[in-house]
Coordinates of C-alpha atoms and ligand atoms in Angstrom, one line a residue:
Chain A
M1 CA 104.7 125.8 94.6
K2 CA 106.5 127.1 91.5
L3 CA 106.1 130.7 90.4
E4 CA 106.5 131.8 86.8
D5 CA 107.7 135.4 86.3
N6 CA 107.0 137.4 83.1
K7 CA 107.6 141.0 82.5
C8 CA 104.9 142.9 80.5
G9 CA 105.8 146.5 80.1
N10 CA 106.1 147.9 83.6
A11 CA 104.2 145.1 85.2
L12 CA 105.6 141.9 86.6
V13 CA 103.2 139.0 86.0
I14 CA 103.7 136.2 88.5
K15 CA 101.8 133.0 87.8
L16 CA 101.3 130.5 90.5
V17 CA 102.0 127.1 89.0
G18 CA 100.3 124.7 91.4
D19 CA 96.7 124.2 92.6
R20 CA 96.9 125.1 96.2
L21 CA 98.0 128.2 98.1
D22 CA 98.0 126.7 101.6
A23 CA 100.1 126.5 104.7
A24 CA 102.7 124.4 102.8
A25 CA 102.9 126.7 99.8
A26 CA 102.5 130.1 101.6
P27 CA 106.0 130.6 103.0
G28 CA 107.7 130.0 99.6
F29 CA 105.2 132.2 97.8
K30 CA 105.7 135.0 100.3
E31 CA 109.5 134.8 100.2
T32 CA 109.7 134.9 96.4
V33 CA 107.2 137.7 95.9
T34 CA 108.8 139.7 98.7
R35 CA 112.2 139.4 97.0
R36 CA 110.8 140.8 93.7
I37 CA 109.2 143.7 95.6
D38 CA 112.5 144.4 97.4
D39 CA 114.3 144.3 94.0
G40 CA 112.1 147.2 92.9
E41 CA 109.1 145.8 91.2
D42 CA 106.2 148.1 92.0
T43 CA 103.5 146.9 89.6
I44 CA 102.6 143.3 90.2
L45 CA 99.9 141.1 88.7
L46 CA 99.3 137.7 90.4
D47 CA 97.8 135.2 88.1
L48 CA 95.9 132.7 90.3
S49 CA 94.2 130.8 87.4
L50 CA 95.6 127.5 88.4
V51 CA 94.8 127.8 92.1
D52 CA 91.7 126.0 93.3
F53 CA 92.3 126.1 97.0
I54 CA 93.4 129.1 99.2
D55 CA 93.3 128.8 103.0
S56 CA 93.9 131.4 105.6
S57 CA 97.7 130.9 105.5
G58 CA 97.6 131.5 101.7
L59 CA 95.5 134.6 102.2
G60 CA 97.8 135.8 105.0
A61 CA 100.7 135.5 102.5
L62 CA 98.8 137.6 100.0
V63 CA 98.2 140.3 102.6
S64 CA 101.8 140.2 103.6
V65 CA 103.1 140.9 100.1
L66 CA 100.5 143.6 99.7
K67 CA 101.8 145.3 102.8
R68 CA 105.3 145.1 101.5
M69 CA 104.5 147.2 98.4
S70 CA 105.4 150.8 98.5
P71 CA 102.3 153.1 98.8
A72 CA 102.6 154.1 95.2
G73 CA 102.9 150.5 94.0
K74 CA 100.1 148.4 92.6
L75 CA 99.3 144.7 93.3
V76 CA 96.3 143.1 91.6
V77 CA 95.1 139.5 91.1
C78 CA 93.5 137.8 88.1
G79 CA 92.1 134.5 87.0
L80 CA 90.3 133.6 90.3
R81 CA 88.5 130.3 90.1
D82 CA 85.3 129.7 92.1
A83 CA 86.9 128.4 95.3
A84 CA 89.5 131.2 95.3
F85 CA 87.0 133.9 94.6
N86 CA 84.7 132.6 97.4
M87 CA 87.7 132.8 99.8
F88 CA 88.2 136.5 98.8
R89 CA 84.5 137.3 99.3
L90 CA 84.2 135.3 102.5
T91 CA 87.0 137.3 104.1
R92 CA 86.2 140.7 102.5
M93 CA 89.5 140.6 100.7
D94 CA 87.6 141.3 97.5
K95 CA 87.4 144.8 98.8
V96 CA 91.1 145.0 99.3
F97 CA 92.7 143.4 96.2
P98 CA 91.7 144.7 92.7
I99 CA 90.4 141.5 90.9
F100 CA 90.4 141.0 87.1
P101 CA 89.0 138.1 85.1
S102 CA 92.1 137.7 82.9
Q103 CA 95.7 138.8 82.5
A104 CA 94.8 140.8 79.5
E105 CA 92.1 142.8 81.4
A106 CA 94.4 143.3 84.4
L107 CA 97.2 144.6 82.2
T108 CA 95.0 147.0 80.3
A109 CA 93.8 148.4 83.6
L110 CA 97.4 148.6 85.0
E111 CA 98.5 150.6 81.9
A112 CA 95.7 153.1 82.1
Chain B
M1 CA 74.5 102.1 119.8
P2 CA 77.3 104.3 118.4
N3 CA 76.8 105.9 115.0
E4 CA 78.5 103.5 112.6
N5 CA 78.3 105.8 109.6
Y6 CA 81.7 107.5 110.0
I7 CA 85.0 107.7 108.1
E8 CA 88.0 108.2 110.3
F9 CA 91.3 109.3 108.9
R10 CA 94.5 108.8 110.9
V11 CA 97.6 110.4 109.6
H12 CA 101.0 111.7 110.7
A13 CA 100.6 115.4 111.6
G14 CA 102.2 117.0 108.6
L15 CA 101.1 119.6 106.1
E16 CA 101.2 117.1 103.1
Q17 CA 98.9 114.8 105.1
V18 CA 96.6 117.7 105.9
R19 CA 96.3 118.4 102.1
L20 CA 95.4 114.8 101.3
V21 CA 92.9 114.6 104.1
G22 CA 91.4 117.9 103.0
I23 CA 91.0 116.5 99.5
S24 CA 89.4 113.3 100.8
V25 CA 87.0 115.1 103.1
R26 CA 85.9 117.3 100.2
A27 CA 85.3 114.2 97.9
I28 CA 83.2 112.7 100.7
A29 CA 81.3 115.9 101.4
E30 CA 80.4 116.2 97.7
Q31 CA 78.4 113.0 98.0
F32 CA 76.1 114.8 100.5
L33 CA 76.3 118.5 99.8
T34 CA 76.8 121.0 97.0
V35 CA 80.3 121.4 95.5
A36 CA 80.5 124.9 97.1
R37 CA 79.6 123.6 100.6
A38 CA 82.0 120.8 100.2
Q39 CA 84.8 123.3 99.5
L40 CA 84.0 125.2 102.7
I41 CA 84.1 122.0 104.6
E42 CA 87.5 121.2 103.1
L43 CA 88.7 124.7 104.0
C44 CA 87.5 124.4 107.7
T45 CA 89.1 120.9 108.0
V46 CA 92.4 122.1 106.6
E47 CA 92.4 125.2 108.9
I48 CA 91.9 123.2 112.0
A49 CA 94.3 120.4 111.0
T50 CA 96.9 122.9 110.0
N51 CA 96.6 124.5 113.5
C52 CA 97.3 121.0 115.0
V53 CA 100.5 120.7 113.0
K54 CA 101.6 124.3 113.5
H55 CA 100.4 125.0 117.1
A56 CA 99.4 121.9 119.0
Y57 CA 102.5 120.0 117.9
D58 CA 104.8 122.9 117.2
G59 CA 108.2 121.5 116.4
I60 CA 107.5 118.0 117.7
S61 CA 107.1 116.1 114.5
D62 CA 105.9 112.7 115.6
G63 CA 102.3 113.6 116.4
E64 CA 99.3 112.0 114.9
L65 CA 96.1 113.6 113.7
T66 CA 92.7 112.0 113.5
V67 CA 89.9 113.4 111.4
R68 CA 86.5 111.8 111.7
V69 CA 83.7 112.6 109.3
V70 CA 80.1 111.7 110.1
P71 CA 77.9 112.3 107.1
E72 CA 74.6 111.4 108.8
G73 CA 71.4 113.1 109.9
D74 CA 70.9 116.8 109.4
F75 CA 74.5 117.6 109.9
F76 CA 77.7 116.8 108.2
V77 CA 80.1 116.5 111.2
V78 CA 83.9 116.8 111.1
E79 CA 85.9 116.2 114.2
V80 CA 89.6 116.9 114.3
R81 CA 91.7 115.4 117.2
D82 CA 95.3 115.7 118.2
S83 CA 97.2 114.9 121.3
G84 CA 99.4 118.0 121.4
K85 CA 99.2 121.2 123.4
A86 CA 95.7 122.6 124.3
I87 CA 94.5 125.8 122.7
P88 CA 95.2 128.6 125.2
T89 CA 91.9 129.5 127.1
G90 CA 90.1 132.3 125.5
T91 CA 91.6 131.8 122.0
F92 CA 88.6 130.1 120.6
G93 CA 85.3 131.9 120.8
D94 CA 87.2 135.2 120.8
N95 CA 84.7 137.7 119.5
R96 CA 86.9 140.1 117.6
S97 CA 86.8 139.3 114.0
P98 CA 90.0 139.6 112.0
F99 CA 87.8 140.5 109.0
D100 CA 86.5 143.6 110.7
F101 CA 89.2 145.6 108.9
D102 CA 89.1 148.9 106.9
P103 CA 89.8 147.8 103.3
K104 CA 91.3 151.2 102.6
N105 CA 93.8 150.9 105.5
T106 CA 96.4 148.4 104.6
D107 CA 97.9 148.4 108.1
S108 CA 94.6 147.1 109.5
L109 CA 94.6 143.9 107.3
P110 CA 95.2 140.6 109.1
E111 CA 98.2 138.5 108.1
G112 CA 97.2 135.6 110.4
G113 CA 94.8 134.6 113.1
M114 CA 92.0 134.0 110.5
G115 CA 91.6 130.3 110.7
L116 CA 89.5 129.9 113.8
A117 CA 87.4 132.9 112.8
L118 CA 86.6 131.3 109.4
V119 CA 85.5 128.1 111.1
S120 CA 83.3 130.0 113.6
A121 CA 81.7 131.8 110.8
M122 CA 81.2 128.9 108.4
A123 CA 80.2 126.0 110.5
E124 CA 76.7 126.1 111.9
Q125 CA 78.2 124.9 115.1
S126 CA 81.8 124.5 116.3
D127 CA 83.1 123.4 119.7
Y128 CA 86.5 122.9 121.1
F129 CA 87.0 120.6 124.0
R130 CA 89.6 118.3 125.7
D131 CA 88.9 114.6 125.7
D132 CA 91.4 112.8 128.0
D133 CA 94.7 114.1 126.7
E134 CA 93.4 115.0 123.3
N135 CA 92.2 118.3 121.8
V136 CA 89.0 117.9 119.9
M137 CA 87.5 120.4 117.5
R138 CA 84.0 119.4 116.4
M139 CA 82.4 121.2 113.5
Q140 CA 78.9 120.7 112.3
F141 CA 77.7 121.8 108.9
S142 CA 74.0 121.8 108.1
R143 CA 73.0 119.6 105.3
T144 CA 69.7 121.3 104.6
R145 CA 70.6 125.0 104.8
A146 CA 71.6 126.4 101.5
V147 CA 74.2 128.9 102.3
E148 CA 75.5 131.6 100.0
V149 CA 79.1 132.8 100.4
T150 CA 77.7 136.3 100.8
D151 CA 75.8 135.2 104.0
Y152 CA 79.0 135.3 105.9
F153 CA 80.5 138.3 107.7
Chain C
M1 CA 111.8 105.0 111.0
P2 CA 108.4 104.1 109.8
N3 CA 107.1 105.7 106.7
E4 CA 105.1 108.7 107.9
N5 CA 103.5 109.5 104.6
Y6 CA 100.3 107.5 104.9
I7 CA 96.6 108.1 105.1
E8 CA 94.8 105.5 107.2
F9 CA 91.0 105.1 107.0
R10 CA 89.1 103.4 109.7
V11 CA 85.4 102.6 109.1
H12 CA 82.7 100.3 110.1
A13 CA 82.7 97.4 107.7
G14 CA 79.6 98.3 105.6
L15 CA 79.0 98.8 101.9
E16 CA 78.2 102.5 102.2
Q17 CA 81.5 103.0 104.0
V18 CA 83.3 101.0 101.3
R19 CA 81.9 103.4 98.7
L20 CA 83.1 106.5 100.6
V21 CA 86.5 105.1 101.2
G22 CA 86.7 104.2 97.5
I23 CA 85.9 107.7 96.5
S24 CA 88.5 109.1 98.9
V25 CA 91.2 106.8 97.8
R26 CA 90.5 107.8 94.2
A27 CA 90.7 111.5 95.1
I28 CA 94.1 110.9 96.8
A29 CA 95.4 108.7 94.0
E30 CA 94.5 111.4 91.4
Q31 CA 97.1 113.6 93.2
F32 CA 99.8 111.1 92.2
L33 CA 98.6 109.2 89.1
T34 CA 96.5 109.7 86.1
V35 CA 92.7 109.7 86.4
A36 CA 92.5 106.3 84.7
R37 CA 95.0 104.7 87.0
A38 CA 93.3 106.3 90.0
Q39 CA 90.0 104.7 88.9
L40 CA 91.6 101.3 88.8
I41 CA 93.0 101.9 92.3
E42 CA 89.5 102.8 93.5
L43 CA 88.2 99.6 91.8
C44 CA 90.7 97.3 93.5
T45 CA 90.2 99.0 96.9
V46 CA 86.5 98.6 96.6
E47 CA 86.8 94.9 95.5
I48 CA 88.9 94.0 98.5
A49 CA 86.9 96.0 101.0
T50 CA 83.7 94.6 99.7
N51 CA 85.1 91.1 100.2
C52 CA 85.8 92.0 103.8
V53 CA 82.2 93.0 104.3
K54 CA 80.7 90.1 102.4
H55 CA 83.0 87.3 103.2
A56 CA 85.4 88.0 106.1
Y57 CA 82.6 89.4 108.3
D58 CA 79.7 87.6 106.7
G59 CA 76.6 88.4 108.7
I60 CA 78.5 89.7 111.7
S61 CA 77.9 93.4 111.3
D62 CA 80.1 95.0 114.0
G63 CA 83.5 94.6 112.2
E64 CA 85.9 97.3 111.4
L65 CA 87.8 97.9 108.2
T66 CA 91.2 99.7 107.9
V67 CA 92.5 101.0 104.6
R68 CA 95.9 102.4 104.5
V69 CA 97.2 104.4 101.5
V70 CA 100.9 105.0 101.1
P71 CA 101.5 107.4 98.2
E72 CA 105.3 107.3 98.4
G73 CA 108.2 106.1 96.4
D74 CA 107.8 104.3 93.1
F75 CA 104.6 102.6 94.3
F76 CA 101.2 103.8 95.4
V77 CA 100.4 101.2 98.1
V78 CA 96.9 100.3 99.3
E79 CA 96.6 97.9 102.3
V80 CA 93.2 96.7 103.4
R81 CA 92.8 95.1 106.8
D82 CA 90.0 93.3 108.6
S83 CA 89.7 91.1 111.7
G84 CA 87.2 88.7 110.2
K85 CA 87.6 85.2 108.8
A86 CA 90.7 84.4 106.8
I87 CA 90.5 83.8 103.1
P88 CA 90.4 80.0 102.5
T89 CA 93.8 78.7 101.5
G90 CA 94.3 78.5 97.8
T91 CA 91.6 81.1 97.0
F92 CA 94.0 83.9 96.3
G93 CA 96.6 83.2 93.7
D94 CA 94.3 80.8 92.0
N95 CA 95.5 80.7 88.4
R96 CA 92.2 80.1 86.6
S97 CA 91.0 83.4 85.3
P98 CA 87.2 84.0 85.3
F99 CA 87.8 86.1 82.2
D100 CA 89.0 83.2 80.2
F101 CA 85.5 82.7 78.9
D102 CA 84.1 82.1 75.4
P103 CA 82.2 85.3 74.6
K104 CA 79.8 83.4 72.3
N105 CA 78.9 80.9 75.0
T106 CA 76.7 82.7 77.6
D107 CA 76.9 79.7 80.0
S108 CA 80.7 80.2 80.3
L109 CA 80.4 83.8 81.6
P110 CA 81.2 84.5 85.2
E111 CA 78.6 85.9 87.6
G112 CA 81.0 86.2 90.5
G113 CA 84.5 85.4 91.6
M114 CA 85.9 88.2 89.6
G115 CA 87.2 90.5 92.3
L116 CA 90.4 88.9 93.3
A117 CA 91.2 88.2 89.6
L118 CA 90.8 91.9 88.8
V119 CA 93.2 92.8 91.6
S120 CA 95.8 90.2 90.6
A121 CA 95.7 91.5 87.1
M122 CA 95.7 95.2 87.8
A123 CA 98.1 95.7 90.7
E124 CA 101.7 95.4 89.9
Q125 CA 102.0 93.3 93.0
S126 CA 99.4 92.0 95.4
D127 CA 99.9 89.9 98.5
Y128 CA 97.5 88.4 101.0
F129 CA 98.7 87.6 104.5
R130 CA 97.6 87.2 108.1
D131 CA 99.0 89.7 110.7
D132 CA 98.1 88.6 114.2
D133 CA 94.4 88.1 113.9
E134 CA 94.0 90.4 111.0
N135 CA 93.7 89.7 107.3
V136 CA 95.8 92.0 105.2
M137 CA 95.6 92.5 101.5
R138 CA 98.5 94.6 100.2
M139 CA 98.3 96.0 96.7
Q140 CA 101.1 97.9 95.0
F141 CA 100.5 100.1 92.0
S142 CA 103.4 101.4 90.0
R143 CA 103.6 105.2 89.8
T144 CA 105.9 105.2 86.8
R145 CA 104.5 102.6 84.5
A146 CA 101.9 104.0 82.1
V147 CA 99.4 101.2 81.7
E148 CA 96.8 101.0 79.0
V149 CA 93.5 99.2 79.9
T150 CA 94.2 97.0 76.8
D151 CA 97.4 95.7 78.5
Y152 CA 95.3 93.5 80.8
F153 CA 94.1 90.0 80.1
Chain D
M1 CA 69.8 102.6 92.8
K2 CA 66.7 103.8 91.0
L3 CA 65.8 102.4 87.5
E4 CA 63.7 104.3 85.0
D5 CA 61.7 102.2 82.5
N6 CA 60.6 103.5 79.2
K7 CA 59.1 101.5 76.3
C8 CA 60.3 102.4 72.8
G9 CA 58.6 100.2 70.2
N10 CA 59.5 96.6 71.1
A11 CA 62.4 97.7 73.2
L12 CA 62.4 98.3 77.0
V13 CA 64.8 101.1 77.8
I14 CA 66.1 100.9 81.4
K15 CA 68.1 103.8 82.6
L16 CA 70.2 103.5 85.8
V17 CA 69.6 106.6 87.8
G18 CA 72.6 106.6 90.1
D19 CA 76.4 106.8 89.6
R20 CA 77.5 103.5 90.9
L21 CA 76.7 99.9 90.0
D22 CA 78.5 98.3 92.9
A23 CA 77.9 95.7 95.6
A24 CA 75.3 97.9 97.3
A25 CA 73.4 98.6 94.0
A26 CA 73.8 95.2 92.2
P27 CA 71.1 93.1 94.1
G28 CA 68.3 95.7 93.4
F29 CA 69.4 96.1 89.8
K30 CA 69.4 92.4 89.2
E31 CA 66.1 91.8 90.9
T32 CA 64.3 94.6 89.0
V33 CA 65.6 93.7 85.6
T34 CA 65.1 90.0 86.2
R35 CA 61.4 90.7 86.9
R36 CA 61.0 92.6 83.6
I37 CA 62.5 89.7 81.7
D38 CA 60.3 87.2 83.5
D39 CA 57.4 89.5 82.6
G40 CA 58.2 88.9 78.9
E41 CA 60.5 91.7 77.9
D42 CA 62.9 90.3 75.3
T43 CA 64.5 93.4 73.9
I44 CA 66.2 95.4 76.5
L45 CA 68.5 98.4 76.3
L46 CA 70.4 99.4 79.5
D47 CA 71.3 103.1 79.5
L48 CA 74.4 103.4 81.7
S49 CA 75.1 107.0 80.9
L50 CA 74.9 108.2 84.5
V51 CA 77.1 105.4 85.9
D52 CA 80.7 106.2 86.5
F53 CA 81.7 103.2 88.6
I54 CA 81.1 99.5 88.0
D55 CA 82.7 96.9 90.1
S56 CA 82.8 93.1 89.8
S57 CA 79.5 92.8 91.7
G58 CA 77.9 95.2 89.2
L59 CA 79.3 93.3 86.3
G60 CA 78.2 90.0 87.8
A61 CA 74.6 91.4 87.9
L62 CA 74.8 92.4 84.3
V63 CA 76.0 88.9 83.4
S64 CA 73.2 87.4 85.5
V65 CA 70.4 89.3 83.7
L66 CA 72.0 88.5 80.3
K67 CA 71.9 84.8 81.2
R68 CA 68.2 85.2 82.2
M69 CA 67.3 86.4 78.7
S70 CA 65.7 83.8 76.3
P71 CA 68.1 82.7 73.5
A72 CA 66.1 84.8 71.0
G73 CA 66.2 87.9 73.2
K74 CA 68.5 90.9 72.9
L75 CA 70.2 92.8 75.7
V76 CA 72.4 95.7 74.8
V77 CA 74.0 98.6 76.7
C78 CA 74.6 102.2 75.8
G79 CA 76.1 105.5 77.1
L80 CA 79.2 104.0 78.7
R81 CA 81.4 106.6 80.4
D82 CA 85.2 106.1 80.5
A83 CA 85.3 104.2 83.8
A84 CA 82.5 101.9 82.8
F85 CA 83.8 101.2 79.4
N86 CA 87.3 100.4 80.8
M87 CA 85.6 97.9 83.1
F88 CA 84.0 96.2 80.1
R89 CA 87.3 96.1 78.2
L90 CA 89.3 95.0 81.2
T91 CA 87.1 92.0 81.7
R92 CA 86.5 91.2 78.0
M93 CA 82.8 91.9 78.5
D94 CA 83.0 94.3 75.6
K95 CA 83.0 91.1 73.5
V96 CA 79.8 89.9 75.2
F97 CA 77.5 92.9 75.4
P98 CA 76.7 94.9 72.3
I99 CA 77.7 98.4 73.2
F100 CA 76.3 101.6 71.6
P101 CA 77.2 105.2 72.2
S102 CA 73.7 106.5 72.7
Q103 CA 70.1 105.4 73.1
A104 CA 69.2 106.5 69.6
E105 CA 72.0 104.4 68.0
A106 CA 71.1 101.4 70.1
L107 CA 67.4 101.7 69.2
T108 CA 68.1 102.0 65.5
A109 CA 70.3 98.8 65.7
L110 CA 67.7 96.9 67.7
E111 CA 65.0 97.8 65.1
A112 CA 67.1 96.7 62.2
Ligands
ADP201 N1 95.5 123.4 117.9 C1 96.0 124.4 118.6 N2 96.8 124.3 119.7 C2 97.3 125.3 120.3 N3 97.1 126.6 119.9 C3 96.3 126.9 118.9 C4 95.7 125.8 118.2 N4 94.9 126.3 117.2 C5 95.0 127.6 117.3 N5 95.8 128.0 118.3 C6 96.2 129.4 118.7 O1 95.1 130.2 118.2 C7 95.7 131.2 117.4 C8 94.7 131.6 116.3 O2 94.6 130.5 115.3 P1 94.1 130.7 113.9 O3 92.9 131.6 113.9 O4 93.9 129.4 113.2 O5 95.2 131.6 113.2 P2 96.8 131.3 112.9 O6 97.0 129.8 113.0 O7 96.9 131.8 111.5 O8 97.5 132.0 113.9 C9 97.0 130.6 116.9 O9 97.9 131.6 116.5 C10 97.5 129.9 118.1 O10 98.1 130.7 119.0
ADP202 N1 88.2 88.7 102.9 C1 87.8 87.4 102.6 N2 87.6 86.6 103.6 C2 87.1 85.3 103.3 N3 87.0 84.8 102.1 C3 87.2 85.6 101.1 C4 87.6 87.0 101.2 N4 87.8 87.5 100.0 C5 87.5 86.6 99.1 N5 87.1 85.4 99.7 C6 86.7 84.2 99.1 O1 87.2 84.2 97.7 C7 86.2 84.1 96.8 C8 86.5 84.9 95.5 O2 86.5 86.3 95.8 P1 86.2 87.4 94.6 O3 87.2 87.0 93.5 O4 86.3 88.7 95.2 O5 84.8 87.1 94.1 P2 83.4 87.2 94.8 O6 83.5 88.0 96.1 O7 82.5 87.9 93.8 O8 82.9 85.8 95.1 C9 84.9 84.6 97.5 O9 83.8 84.0 96.9 C10 85.2 84.1 98.9 O10 84.8 82.7 99.0

């Protein structure tokens, strides 16, 4: 899976370019995002608007990178399509990750 | 007379094949169930097939995977078979849910071990058994029950 | 080393199964080719699988059908196998096209015999052969060539 | 496959309720439409707007019913989706069957 980075003010926007965050894609995703966090990024917005399938391996990778953040850091997601949103609700992860409809709304909230 | 209304997939046990079988199973499920239910069936199929690749065949790359879909009667049945290692006794049917976490406590969140729990929760019935030297996971999804995502957990 | 990147479907040779396999093959083909090309691949698969049901197994209802999809390299390959009657010699590769009709002359229009002609025209390569006691139809679709519907006939 | 009949002036509108006109559906389709023709319908509009797959058996059934019409009769189709339209073009049947975008346009042409 390709990831596209984009700095917006303090926030690093990472867009997943690919339609599946599954066992094949999870390791690469986790490695790349972990590297960004270790490089000092502490406000991260994951844009999942192209993703229409997340399995437990993908979700595990999301939890991993969340755990990697410093306590003061912020990691939020946006652009969830139906299948991805259902996966968050199914696993109660919608109570863990702040979820925004779009990049714009997420960025406004992160700046506030 | 055996039920003739089945579709059986045989593939090499690899993650790319799991993806393609998942997509196929969803396309078939959509013929019989709502799009949302078909997505759940794809998810469960992928979870179990991924376990075959990662756990049952760990490392050994020449395994085969069989997925049989039986879209008949009240249940949409998906059966996943491999001839790798058996699931350790007690793993499946374990009652502790990985989703029983405290959302405010990041340390309590699960990074793995969610696949079997998802399947137990989403399939109306799921059974794991050995058949000769094969592992079989049999999942049954009700075709009549209209399930909301919020019904789970 | 055999090519491991395949999806094999095994089904009872019936028209309902042909439909579901067709839908699956299209869903897989859409991962590699345009939607329009994937539709043509579904069409060719259904044509050949329907022939197995109607001609190779005519009447005898306990046959099995195997469809193998190999989405690798420059070609997307679909192979359909049955263990029924062989296609009579000369049927496949017949040069007369059923589409060579006069649109103004209703009597000249074909009511059947179009399936093999469609496959010959749409697949970049198609071969029929016997393998042991099985009939095999092997169709290859180019993954790089962008084909317009108007290119045919 | 279910067929829905509807009389509009002189024309009989037959809508195919089902998404595939294939080897499984073709015999029933052919039988039903043939019966209507034999009952005296000579202006028939086939609405294929729900059909997204036609194979050679389906096409063969369409040709059969066309041949069944009296020379003075009219049989036209409407509502072709992409896959169905491609099938007509592929087989040159677009030169045989008058094709209209919608029921309304077909009916206007049939009345003219
Ligand atoms: N097919 C299998 N063969 C052997 N062990 C398995 C198999 N499936 C699951 N397991 C074991 O059960 C555990 C839980 O599986 P699962 O809930 O899918 O989570 P995960 O695969 O993310 O660890 C796995 O970690 C593994 O030890
Ligand atoms: N798998 C097969 N086994 C035996 N005969 C076949 C097979 N496929 C095709 N045929 C023969 O070839 C003829 C042409 O097939 P096709 O072009 O698909 O048209 P149709 O099936 O509509 O007649 C068939 O009528 C049949 O006699």
